[in-house]
Coordinates of C-alpha atoms in Angstrom, one line a residue:
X2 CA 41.7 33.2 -2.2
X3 CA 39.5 35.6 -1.4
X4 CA 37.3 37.2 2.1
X5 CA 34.8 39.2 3.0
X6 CA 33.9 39.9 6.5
X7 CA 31.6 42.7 6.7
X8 CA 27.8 42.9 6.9
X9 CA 26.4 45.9 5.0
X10 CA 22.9 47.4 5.8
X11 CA 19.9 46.7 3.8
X12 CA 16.1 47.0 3.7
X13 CA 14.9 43.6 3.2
X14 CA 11.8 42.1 2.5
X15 CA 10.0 38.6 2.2
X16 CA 8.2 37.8 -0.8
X17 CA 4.4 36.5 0.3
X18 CA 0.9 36.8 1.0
X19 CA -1.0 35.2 3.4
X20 CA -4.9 35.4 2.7
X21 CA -7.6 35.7 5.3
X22 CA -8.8 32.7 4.8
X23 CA -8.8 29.5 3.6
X24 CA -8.4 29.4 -0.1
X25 CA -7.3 26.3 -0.9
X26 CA -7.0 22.4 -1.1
X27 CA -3.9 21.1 0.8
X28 CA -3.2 19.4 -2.5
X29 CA 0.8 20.3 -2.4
X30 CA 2.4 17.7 -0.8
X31 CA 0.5 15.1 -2.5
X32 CA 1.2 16.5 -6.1
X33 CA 4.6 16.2 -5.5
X34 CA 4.3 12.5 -3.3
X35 CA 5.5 14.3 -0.2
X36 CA 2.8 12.2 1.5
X37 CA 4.5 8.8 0.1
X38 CA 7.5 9.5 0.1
X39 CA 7.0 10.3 3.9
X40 CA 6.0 6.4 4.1
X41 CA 9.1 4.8 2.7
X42 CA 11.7 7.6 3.4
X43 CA 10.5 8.9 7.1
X44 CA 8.6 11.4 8.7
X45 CA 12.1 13.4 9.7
X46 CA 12.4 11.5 13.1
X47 CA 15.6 12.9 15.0
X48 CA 16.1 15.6 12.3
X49 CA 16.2 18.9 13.6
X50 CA 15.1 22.3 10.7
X51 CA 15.9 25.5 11.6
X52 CA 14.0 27.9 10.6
X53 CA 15.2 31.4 10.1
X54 CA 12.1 34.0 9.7
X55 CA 9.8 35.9 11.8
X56 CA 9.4 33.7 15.1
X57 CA 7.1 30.4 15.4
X58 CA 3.7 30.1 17.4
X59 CA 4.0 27.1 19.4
X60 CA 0.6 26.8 20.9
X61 CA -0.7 26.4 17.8
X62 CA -2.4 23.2 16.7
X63 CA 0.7 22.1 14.4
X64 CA 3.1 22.0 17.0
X65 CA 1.5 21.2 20.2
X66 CA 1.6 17.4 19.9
X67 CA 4.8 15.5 21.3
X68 CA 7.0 14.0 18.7
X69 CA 6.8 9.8 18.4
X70 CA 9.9 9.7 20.4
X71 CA 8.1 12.2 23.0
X72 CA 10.1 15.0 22.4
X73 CA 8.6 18.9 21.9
X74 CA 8.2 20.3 18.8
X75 CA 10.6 23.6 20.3
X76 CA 14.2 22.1 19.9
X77 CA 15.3 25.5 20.8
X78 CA 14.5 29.5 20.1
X79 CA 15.8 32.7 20.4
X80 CA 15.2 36.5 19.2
X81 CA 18.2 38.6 16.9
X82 CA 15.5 41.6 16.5
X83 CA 17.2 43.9 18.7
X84 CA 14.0 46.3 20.1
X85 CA 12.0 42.8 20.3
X86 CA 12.1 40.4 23.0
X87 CA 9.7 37.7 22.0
X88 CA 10.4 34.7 19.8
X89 CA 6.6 34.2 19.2
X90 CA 5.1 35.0 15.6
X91 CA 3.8 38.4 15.3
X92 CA 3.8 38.5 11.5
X93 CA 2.5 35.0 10.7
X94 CA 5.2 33.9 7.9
X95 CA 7.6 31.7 10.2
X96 CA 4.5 29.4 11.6
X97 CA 3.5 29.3 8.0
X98 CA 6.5 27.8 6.7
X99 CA 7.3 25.8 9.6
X100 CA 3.6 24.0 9.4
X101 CA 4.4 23.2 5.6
X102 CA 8.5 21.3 6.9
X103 CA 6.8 19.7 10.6
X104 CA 3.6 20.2 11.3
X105 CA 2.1 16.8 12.8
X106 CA -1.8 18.3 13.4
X107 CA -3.5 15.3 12.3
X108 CA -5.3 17.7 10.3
X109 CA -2.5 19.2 8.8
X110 CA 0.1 16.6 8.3
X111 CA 3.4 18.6 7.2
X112 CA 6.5 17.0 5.0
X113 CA 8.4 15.6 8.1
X114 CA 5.8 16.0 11.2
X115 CA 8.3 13.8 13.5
X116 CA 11.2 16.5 12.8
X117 CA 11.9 19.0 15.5
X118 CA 11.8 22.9 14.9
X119 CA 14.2 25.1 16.1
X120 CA 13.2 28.9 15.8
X121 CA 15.7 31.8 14.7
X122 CA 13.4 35.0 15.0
X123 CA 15.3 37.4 12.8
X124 CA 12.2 38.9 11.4
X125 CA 10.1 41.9 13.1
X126 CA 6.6 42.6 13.4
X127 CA 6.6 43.8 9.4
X128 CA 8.0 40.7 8.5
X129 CA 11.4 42.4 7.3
X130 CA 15.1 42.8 8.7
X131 CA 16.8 46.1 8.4
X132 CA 20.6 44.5 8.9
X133 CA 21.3 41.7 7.9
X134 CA 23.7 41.1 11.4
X135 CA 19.9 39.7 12.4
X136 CA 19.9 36.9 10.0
X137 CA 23.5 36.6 10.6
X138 CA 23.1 35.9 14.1
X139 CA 20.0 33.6 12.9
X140 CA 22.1 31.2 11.0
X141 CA 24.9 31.2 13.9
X142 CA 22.5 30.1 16.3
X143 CA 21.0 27.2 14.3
X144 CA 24.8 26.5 13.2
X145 CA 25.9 26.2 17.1
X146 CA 22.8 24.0 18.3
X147 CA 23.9 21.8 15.3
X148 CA 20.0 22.1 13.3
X149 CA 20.6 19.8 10.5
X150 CA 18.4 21.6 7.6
X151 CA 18.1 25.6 7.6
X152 CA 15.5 27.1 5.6
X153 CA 15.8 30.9 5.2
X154 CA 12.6 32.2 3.2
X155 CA 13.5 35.3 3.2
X156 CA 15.8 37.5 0.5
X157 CA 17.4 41.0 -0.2
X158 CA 14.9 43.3 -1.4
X159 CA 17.6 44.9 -3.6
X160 CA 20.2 43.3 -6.2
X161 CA 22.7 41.5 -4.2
X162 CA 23.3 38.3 -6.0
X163 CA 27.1 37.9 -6.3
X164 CA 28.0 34.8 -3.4
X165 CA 30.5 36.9 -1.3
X166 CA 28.1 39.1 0.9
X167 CA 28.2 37.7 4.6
X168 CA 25.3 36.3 4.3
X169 CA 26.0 33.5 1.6
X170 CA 29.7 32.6 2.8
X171 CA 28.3 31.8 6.3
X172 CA 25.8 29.8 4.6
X173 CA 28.4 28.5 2.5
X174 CA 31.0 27.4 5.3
X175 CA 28.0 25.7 7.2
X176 CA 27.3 23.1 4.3
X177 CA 31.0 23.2 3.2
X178 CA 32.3 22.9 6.9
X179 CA 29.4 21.2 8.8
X180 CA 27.6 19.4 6.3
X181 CA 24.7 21.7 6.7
X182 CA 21.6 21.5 4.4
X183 CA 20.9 24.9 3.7
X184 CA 17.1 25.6 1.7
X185 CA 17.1 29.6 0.7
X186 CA 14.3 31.3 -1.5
X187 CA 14.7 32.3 -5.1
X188 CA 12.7 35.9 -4.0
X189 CA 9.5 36.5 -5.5
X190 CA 9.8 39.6 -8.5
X191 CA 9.7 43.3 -7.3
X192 CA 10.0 46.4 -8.7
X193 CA 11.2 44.9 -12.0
X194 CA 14.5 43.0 -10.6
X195 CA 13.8 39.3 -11.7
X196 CA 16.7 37.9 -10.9
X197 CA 17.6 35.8 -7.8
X198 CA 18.7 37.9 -4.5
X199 CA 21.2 36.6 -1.9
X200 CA 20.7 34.2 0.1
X201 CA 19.5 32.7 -3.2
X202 CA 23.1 33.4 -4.7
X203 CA 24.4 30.8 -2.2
X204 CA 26.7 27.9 -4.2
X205 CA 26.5 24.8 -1.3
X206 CA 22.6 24.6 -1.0
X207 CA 19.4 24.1 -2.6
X208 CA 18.0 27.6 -4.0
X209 CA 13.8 27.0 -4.6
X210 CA 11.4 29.1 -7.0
X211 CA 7.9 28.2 -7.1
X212 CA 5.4 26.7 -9.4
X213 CA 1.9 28.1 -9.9
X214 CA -1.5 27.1 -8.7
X215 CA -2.1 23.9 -10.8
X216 CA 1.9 22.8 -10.3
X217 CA 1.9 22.8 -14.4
X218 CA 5.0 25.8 -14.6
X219 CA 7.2 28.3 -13.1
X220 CA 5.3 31.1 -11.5
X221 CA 5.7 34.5 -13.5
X222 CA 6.7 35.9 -10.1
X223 CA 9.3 33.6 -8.8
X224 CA 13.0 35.1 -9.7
X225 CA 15.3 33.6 -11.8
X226 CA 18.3 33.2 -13.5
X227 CA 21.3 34.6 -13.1
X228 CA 23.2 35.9 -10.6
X229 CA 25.4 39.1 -10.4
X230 CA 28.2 36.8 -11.0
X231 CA 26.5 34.5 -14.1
X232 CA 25.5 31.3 -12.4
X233 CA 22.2 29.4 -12.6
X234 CA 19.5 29.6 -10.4
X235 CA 17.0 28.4 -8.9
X236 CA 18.2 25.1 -8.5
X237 CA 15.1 23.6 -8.4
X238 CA 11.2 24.5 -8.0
X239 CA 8.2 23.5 -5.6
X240 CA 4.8 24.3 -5.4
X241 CA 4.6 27.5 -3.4
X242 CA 0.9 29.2 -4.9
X243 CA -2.2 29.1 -2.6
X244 CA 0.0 27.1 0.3
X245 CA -2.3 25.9 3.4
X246 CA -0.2 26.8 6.5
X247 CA -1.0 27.7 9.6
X248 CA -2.5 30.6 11.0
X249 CA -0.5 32.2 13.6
X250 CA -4.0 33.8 14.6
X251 CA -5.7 30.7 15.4
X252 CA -6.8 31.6 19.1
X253 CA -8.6 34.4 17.8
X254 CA -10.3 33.0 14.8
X255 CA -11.4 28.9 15.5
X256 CA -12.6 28.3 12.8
X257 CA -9.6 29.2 10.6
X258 CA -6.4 27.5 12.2
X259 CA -5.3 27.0 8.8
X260 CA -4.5 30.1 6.0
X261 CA -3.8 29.8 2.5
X262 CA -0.5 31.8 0.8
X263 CA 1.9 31.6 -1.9
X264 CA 5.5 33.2 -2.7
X265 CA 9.1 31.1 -3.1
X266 CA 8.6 31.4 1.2
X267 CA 6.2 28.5 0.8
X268 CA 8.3 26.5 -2.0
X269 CA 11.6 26.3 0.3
X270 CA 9.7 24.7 2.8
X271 CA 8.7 21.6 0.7
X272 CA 12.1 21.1 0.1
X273 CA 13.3 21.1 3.3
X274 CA 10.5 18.4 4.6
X275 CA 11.7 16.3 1.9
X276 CA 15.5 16.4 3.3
X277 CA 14.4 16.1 6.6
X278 CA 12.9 12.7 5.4
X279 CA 16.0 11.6 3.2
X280 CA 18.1 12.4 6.4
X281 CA 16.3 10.2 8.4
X282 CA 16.2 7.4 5.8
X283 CA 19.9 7.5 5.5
X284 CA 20.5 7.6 9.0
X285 CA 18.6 4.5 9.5
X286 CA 20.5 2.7 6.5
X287 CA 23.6 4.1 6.7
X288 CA 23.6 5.8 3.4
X289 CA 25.7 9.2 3.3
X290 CA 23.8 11.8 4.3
X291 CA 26.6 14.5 2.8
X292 CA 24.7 18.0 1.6
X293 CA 26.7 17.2 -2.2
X294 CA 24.5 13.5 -2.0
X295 CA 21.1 15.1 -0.9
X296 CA 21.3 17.7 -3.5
X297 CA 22.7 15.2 -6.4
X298 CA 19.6 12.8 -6.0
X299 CA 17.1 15.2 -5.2
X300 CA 17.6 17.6 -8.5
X301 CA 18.3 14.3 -10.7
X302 CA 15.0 13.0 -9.3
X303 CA 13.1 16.2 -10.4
X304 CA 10.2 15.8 -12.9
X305 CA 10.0 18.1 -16.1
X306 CA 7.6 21.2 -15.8
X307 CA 6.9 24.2 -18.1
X308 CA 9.0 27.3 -18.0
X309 CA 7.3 30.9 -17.5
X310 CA 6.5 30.7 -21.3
X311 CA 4.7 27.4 -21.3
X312 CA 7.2 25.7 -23.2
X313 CA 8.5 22.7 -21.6
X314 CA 11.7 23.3 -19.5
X315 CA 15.4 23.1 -21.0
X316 CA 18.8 24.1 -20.3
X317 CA 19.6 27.6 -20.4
X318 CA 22.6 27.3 -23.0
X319 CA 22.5 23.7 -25.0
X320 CA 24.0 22.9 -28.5
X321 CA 25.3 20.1 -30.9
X322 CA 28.4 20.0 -32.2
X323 CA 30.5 17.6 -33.7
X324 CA 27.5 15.0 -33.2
X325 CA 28.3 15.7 -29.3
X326 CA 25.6 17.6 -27.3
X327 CA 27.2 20.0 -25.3
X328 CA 25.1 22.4 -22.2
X329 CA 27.5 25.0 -20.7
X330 CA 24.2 26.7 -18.9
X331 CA 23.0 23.4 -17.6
X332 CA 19.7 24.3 -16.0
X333 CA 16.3 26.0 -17.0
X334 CA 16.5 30.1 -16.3
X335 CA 13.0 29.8 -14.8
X336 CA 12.8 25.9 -13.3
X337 CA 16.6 24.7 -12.7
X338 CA 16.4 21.4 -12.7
X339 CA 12.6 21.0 -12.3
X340 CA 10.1 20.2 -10.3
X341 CA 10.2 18.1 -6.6
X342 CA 9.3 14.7 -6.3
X343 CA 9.1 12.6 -3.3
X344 CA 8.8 9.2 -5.1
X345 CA 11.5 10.4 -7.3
X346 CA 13.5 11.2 -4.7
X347 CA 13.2 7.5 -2.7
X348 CA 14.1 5.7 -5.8
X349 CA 17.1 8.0 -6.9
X350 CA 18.4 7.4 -3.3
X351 CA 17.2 4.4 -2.0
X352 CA 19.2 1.9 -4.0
X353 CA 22.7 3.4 -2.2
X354 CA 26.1 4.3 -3.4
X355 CA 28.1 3.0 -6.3
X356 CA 32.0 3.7 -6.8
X357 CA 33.5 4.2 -9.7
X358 CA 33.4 1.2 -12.3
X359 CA 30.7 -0.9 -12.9
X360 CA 27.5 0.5 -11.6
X361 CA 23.9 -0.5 -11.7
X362 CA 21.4 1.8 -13.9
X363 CA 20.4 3.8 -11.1
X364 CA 22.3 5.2 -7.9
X365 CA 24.6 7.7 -6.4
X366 CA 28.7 8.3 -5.8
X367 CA 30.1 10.6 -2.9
X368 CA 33.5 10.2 -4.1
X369 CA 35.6 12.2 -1.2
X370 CA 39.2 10.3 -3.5
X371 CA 38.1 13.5 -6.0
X372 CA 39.3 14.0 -9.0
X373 CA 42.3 15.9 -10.1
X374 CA 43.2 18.1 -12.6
X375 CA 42.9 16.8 -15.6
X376 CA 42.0 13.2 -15.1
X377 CA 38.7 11.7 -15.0
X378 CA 36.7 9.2 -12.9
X379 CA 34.3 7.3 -14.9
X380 CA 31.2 5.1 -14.1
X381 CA 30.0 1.9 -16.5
X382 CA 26.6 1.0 -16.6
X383 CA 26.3 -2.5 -15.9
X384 CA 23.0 -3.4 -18.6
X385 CA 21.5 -2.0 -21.8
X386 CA 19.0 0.8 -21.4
X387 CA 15.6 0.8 -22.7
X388 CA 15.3 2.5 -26.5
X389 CA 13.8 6.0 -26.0
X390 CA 14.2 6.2 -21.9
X391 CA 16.3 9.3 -20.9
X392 CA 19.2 9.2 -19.1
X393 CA 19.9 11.8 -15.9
X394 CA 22.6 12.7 -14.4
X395 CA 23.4 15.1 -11.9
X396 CA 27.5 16.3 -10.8
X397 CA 27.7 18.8 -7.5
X398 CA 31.0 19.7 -5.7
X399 CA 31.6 21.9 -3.2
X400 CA 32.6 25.8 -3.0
X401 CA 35.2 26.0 0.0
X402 CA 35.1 28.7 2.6
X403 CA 36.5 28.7 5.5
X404 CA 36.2 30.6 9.2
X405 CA 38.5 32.3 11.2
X406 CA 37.2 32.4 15.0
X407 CA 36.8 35.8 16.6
X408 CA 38.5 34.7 20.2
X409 CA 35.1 33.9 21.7
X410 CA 34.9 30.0 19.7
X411 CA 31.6 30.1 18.8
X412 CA 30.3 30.6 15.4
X413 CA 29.1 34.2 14.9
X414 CA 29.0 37.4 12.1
X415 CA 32.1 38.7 13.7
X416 CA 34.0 35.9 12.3
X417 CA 36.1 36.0 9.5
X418 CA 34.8 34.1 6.0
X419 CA 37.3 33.4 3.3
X420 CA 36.3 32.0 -0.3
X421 CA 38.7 30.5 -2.4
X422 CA 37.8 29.8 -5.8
X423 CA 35.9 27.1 -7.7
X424 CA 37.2 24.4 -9.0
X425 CA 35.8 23.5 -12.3
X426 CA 35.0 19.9 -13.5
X427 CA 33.1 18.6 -16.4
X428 CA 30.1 15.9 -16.5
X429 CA 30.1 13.5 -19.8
X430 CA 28.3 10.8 -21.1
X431 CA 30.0 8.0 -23.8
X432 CA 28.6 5.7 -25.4
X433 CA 30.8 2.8 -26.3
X434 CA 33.4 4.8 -25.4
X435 CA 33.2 8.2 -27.1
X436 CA 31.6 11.0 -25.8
X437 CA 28.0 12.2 -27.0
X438 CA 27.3 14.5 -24.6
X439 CA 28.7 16.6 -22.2
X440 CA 27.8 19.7 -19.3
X441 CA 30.4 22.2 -19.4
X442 CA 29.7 25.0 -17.3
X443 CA 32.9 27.3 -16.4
X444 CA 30.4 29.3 -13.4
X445 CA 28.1 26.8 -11.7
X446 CA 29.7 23.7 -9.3
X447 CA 26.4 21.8 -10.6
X448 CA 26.6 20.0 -14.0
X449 CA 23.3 17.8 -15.4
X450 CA 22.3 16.1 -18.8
X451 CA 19.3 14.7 -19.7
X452 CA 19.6 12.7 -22.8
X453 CA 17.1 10.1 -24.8
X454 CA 18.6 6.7 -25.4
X455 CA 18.9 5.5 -29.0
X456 CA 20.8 2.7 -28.9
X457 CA 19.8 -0.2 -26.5
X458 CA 22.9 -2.2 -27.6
X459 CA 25.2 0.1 -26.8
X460 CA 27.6 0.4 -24.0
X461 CA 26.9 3.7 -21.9
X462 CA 28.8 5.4 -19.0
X463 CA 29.3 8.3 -17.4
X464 CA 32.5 10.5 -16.7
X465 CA 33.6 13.1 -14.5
X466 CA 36.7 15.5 -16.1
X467 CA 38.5 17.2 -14.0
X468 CA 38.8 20.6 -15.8
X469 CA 40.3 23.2 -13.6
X470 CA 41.4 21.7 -10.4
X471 CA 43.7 23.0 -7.6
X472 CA 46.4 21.0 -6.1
X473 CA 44.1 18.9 -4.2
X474 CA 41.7 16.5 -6.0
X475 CA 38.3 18.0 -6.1
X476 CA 35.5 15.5 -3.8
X477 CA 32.2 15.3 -5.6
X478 CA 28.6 13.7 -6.1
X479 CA 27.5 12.2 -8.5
X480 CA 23.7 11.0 -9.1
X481 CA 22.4 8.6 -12.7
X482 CA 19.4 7.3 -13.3
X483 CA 17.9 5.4 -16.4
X484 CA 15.4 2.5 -17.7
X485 CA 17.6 -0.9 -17.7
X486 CA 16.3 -3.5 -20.0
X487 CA 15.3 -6.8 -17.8
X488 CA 17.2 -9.2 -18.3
X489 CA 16.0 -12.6 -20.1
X490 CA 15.2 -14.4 -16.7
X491 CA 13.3 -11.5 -15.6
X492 CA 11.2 -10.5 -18.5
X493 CA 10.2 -14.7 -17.9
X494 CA 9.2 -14.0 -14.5
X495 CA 7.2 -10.9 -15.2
X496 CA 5.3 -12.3 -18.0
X497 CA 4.8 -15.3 -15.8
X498 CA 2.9 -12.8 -13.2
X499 CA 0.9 -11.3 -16.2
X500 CA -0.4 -14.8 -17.1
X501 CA -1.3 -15.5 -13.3
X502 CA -2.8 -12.0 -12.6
X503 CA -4.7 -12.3 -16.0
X504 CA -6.3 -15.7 -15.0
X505 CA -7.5 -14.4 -11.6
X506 CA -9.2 -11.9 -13.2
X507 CA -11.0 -13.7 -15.8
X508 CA -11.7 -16.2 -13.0
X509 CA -13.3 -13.5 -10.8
X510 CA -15.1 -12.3 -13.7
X511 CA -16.8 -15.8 -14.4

């Protein structure tokens, strides 16, 4: 067990540019199927996103229209820059990312335009924070009016990438202790530090870099992997390079209401519209909504994408031994586990939650029984799988960190944040019953293999190994997906449709 409960001064900066104009194509959200996805997930109705940065512009086009329930876009808002009293966007960046999560200007359609936006303005005029008791405050607020999604695009300027700062355990208790989802930036590259810079160091969230211009790779200025203390990140990418968002000058310039910029500030956004639309599909079905299930579907529903290099991604550290594969880095330095997909995304989490046993060839566990040290809980799949098709699978548990109230019973920076260490479990796949492959990181609480099937007889499953676990059986999520061969009846009916859909056409074309 372990605690930190000090804030320590900093010059920070957020990574972006916003151009004068409009430079784009708002192609973003329909490269990754945000726009579809919105259609069979949800348009984040009754799902509040706070969003920690430099104020919001409510008047502008994005935000003025009621929500279909007839509520205001402004769930809430308040200032933490101390010689500042206004919550309205000086420096344009919070409108920008908020337009990209909620913006319901028929014009502009955001991720989630149904969502509310509740505005943290720990940012000043210069778009920075000198203390980081600003974003402190910031995160307490949006923790005590209970915002379901924060999204902080904004970093450190300097190396501070270890978990422990303030920071990243209040972050960290939020998810851990109040099922926050919690969106950070990976940082954009600066004076030569690559590397991800806290809050991107958080364990319990989603950490974003950003893809370039045509979606095809990592950015050559989005950080990466590792952190101070070794683990991977970014946990995922998004597009975030020549952005539309909204102009927070639009009463002054009429005929731009919309900008164009890019920077990881623009990629967290696109993530956090995509939860605010799983959260309001679960709600509605009664699926778990848990931050371990969101993050377990969404990374195992990523697609693949090139690495800085141009080489298609891979895990960091990957070998074969023994004939069993074996990752112990389990994500790409530059991509994590790829690239956002909205489609991806409904289909990882729309079939609902399996328990352990037999299980269908795509779906989801939150298994709160845990698994203790030393055991495993394992997970059959219930047909063959297609020859060639690959195999996902995605293991996330929790770090825990807990709060000790200051005397006044609210959440705040003055409380007291205490990390204990990380359990450690393993994620394996056997086939017919001996293990071929297996993600064996001793650093990250996220373990994924991606494997080819070559054997569509065989019997495959999937099994979580408790490595290193304290006294209490570690809770965890677990997320599969893979090609099932149809069964005989099936593959009847389908060719049956073929036949019919073939004889209309040839009939049309008479």
């Amino acid at each position: 067990m372990k605690s930190a409960a000090t804030i320590h001064m900093a010059t920070i900066l957020v990574g972006l540019t916003i151009s004068p104009s409009l430079l784009a194509l708002d192609q973003s959200i329909e490269h990754i199927r945000g726009d579809q996805s919105r259609q069979l997930l949800g348009d984040g109705t009754g799902v509040v996103v706070g969003v920690i940065d430099s104020g919001i512009d409510y008047t502008h086009p994005a935000f003025t229209n009621l929500t279909t329930d007839g509520k205001s876009k402004k769930y809430a808002a308040k200032n933490f820059v101390p010689y500042e009293s206004s919550t309205n966007d000086v420096a344009g960046h919070g409108t920008a990312v908020a337009s990209i999560i909620a913006s319901n200007d028929p014009n502009h359609i955001g991720l989630a335009p149904d969502a509310q936006l509740l505005n943290a303005r720990v940012l000043n005029n210069n778009n920075g924070f000198n203390n980081g008791q600003w974003v402190g405050n910031g995160i307490a607020y949006a923790v005590n009016n209970n915002a379901d999604i924060l999204n902080l695009s904004l970093n450190y300027a300097s190396p501070n990438s270890n978990g422990n700062n303030m920071l990243d355990l209040m972050l960290d208790w939020a998810a851990y202790e109040r099922n926050t989802q919690v969106v950070s930036i990976a940082g954009n590259i600066q004076s030569s530090y690559t590397q991800v810079r806290s809050p991107g160091s958080i364990y319990n969230g989603f950490v974003v870099g950003r893809t370039t211009a045509d979606f095809s790779q990592v950015h050559s200025n989005s950080a990466n992997a590792y952190t101070q203390d070794g683990r991977m990140k970014p946990d995922l990418v998004a597009p975030g390079t020549n952005i539309t968002i909204a102009n927070d000058d639009h009463e002054y310039q009429n005929d731009y209401h919309y900008n164009s910029a890019y920077g990881t500030s623009f990629a967290a956004p696109h993530v956090a519209g995509l939860l605010a639309q799983q959260l309001e599909f679960g709600r509605a079905n009664n699926l778990s909504t848990s931050n371990m299930v969101t993050k377990v579907t969404m990374m195992n529903a990523t697609l693949h994408i090139n690495d800085k290099t141009g080489n298609l991604q891979k895990p960091a550290t990957a070998f074969t031994q023994g004939g069993v594969y074996t990752v112990t880095k389990p994500l790409s330095v530059d991509a994590g586990a790829g690239q956002v997909d909205g489609i991806n995304l409904y289909n990882q989490y729309a079939p609902g939650e399996f328990g352990p046993g037999s299980v269908n060839s795509i779906g989801w566990d939150l298994n709160e029984t845990g698994v203790a040290n030393n055991s495993h809980v394992e997970y059959i799949i219930n047909a063959p799988l297609e020859l060639d098709s690959e195999l996902a699978v995605t293991l996330n548990w929790l770090r825990k960190v807990t709060r000790t109230d200051n005397g006044n019973s609210i959440v705040d920076i003055n409380d007291t944040y205490t990390y204990y260490d990380l359990n450690n479990l393993d994620l394996q796949i056997l086939k017919d019953g001996n293990i071929i492959a297996q993600s064996i990181s001793i650093r990250d609480n996220i373990e994924q293999l991606r494997i080819n099937i070559d054997d569509e007889n065989a019997q495959y499953s999937l099994r979580v190994f408790g490595k290193s676990v304290g006294h209490t059986p570690e809770s965890f999520a677990i997320a599969w997906s893979a090609v099932a061969i149809p069964e005989p009846a099936t593959l009847t009916l389908l060719l049956a449709l073929s036949l019919t859909a073939t004889a209309r056409k040839n009939r049309k074309n008479c």
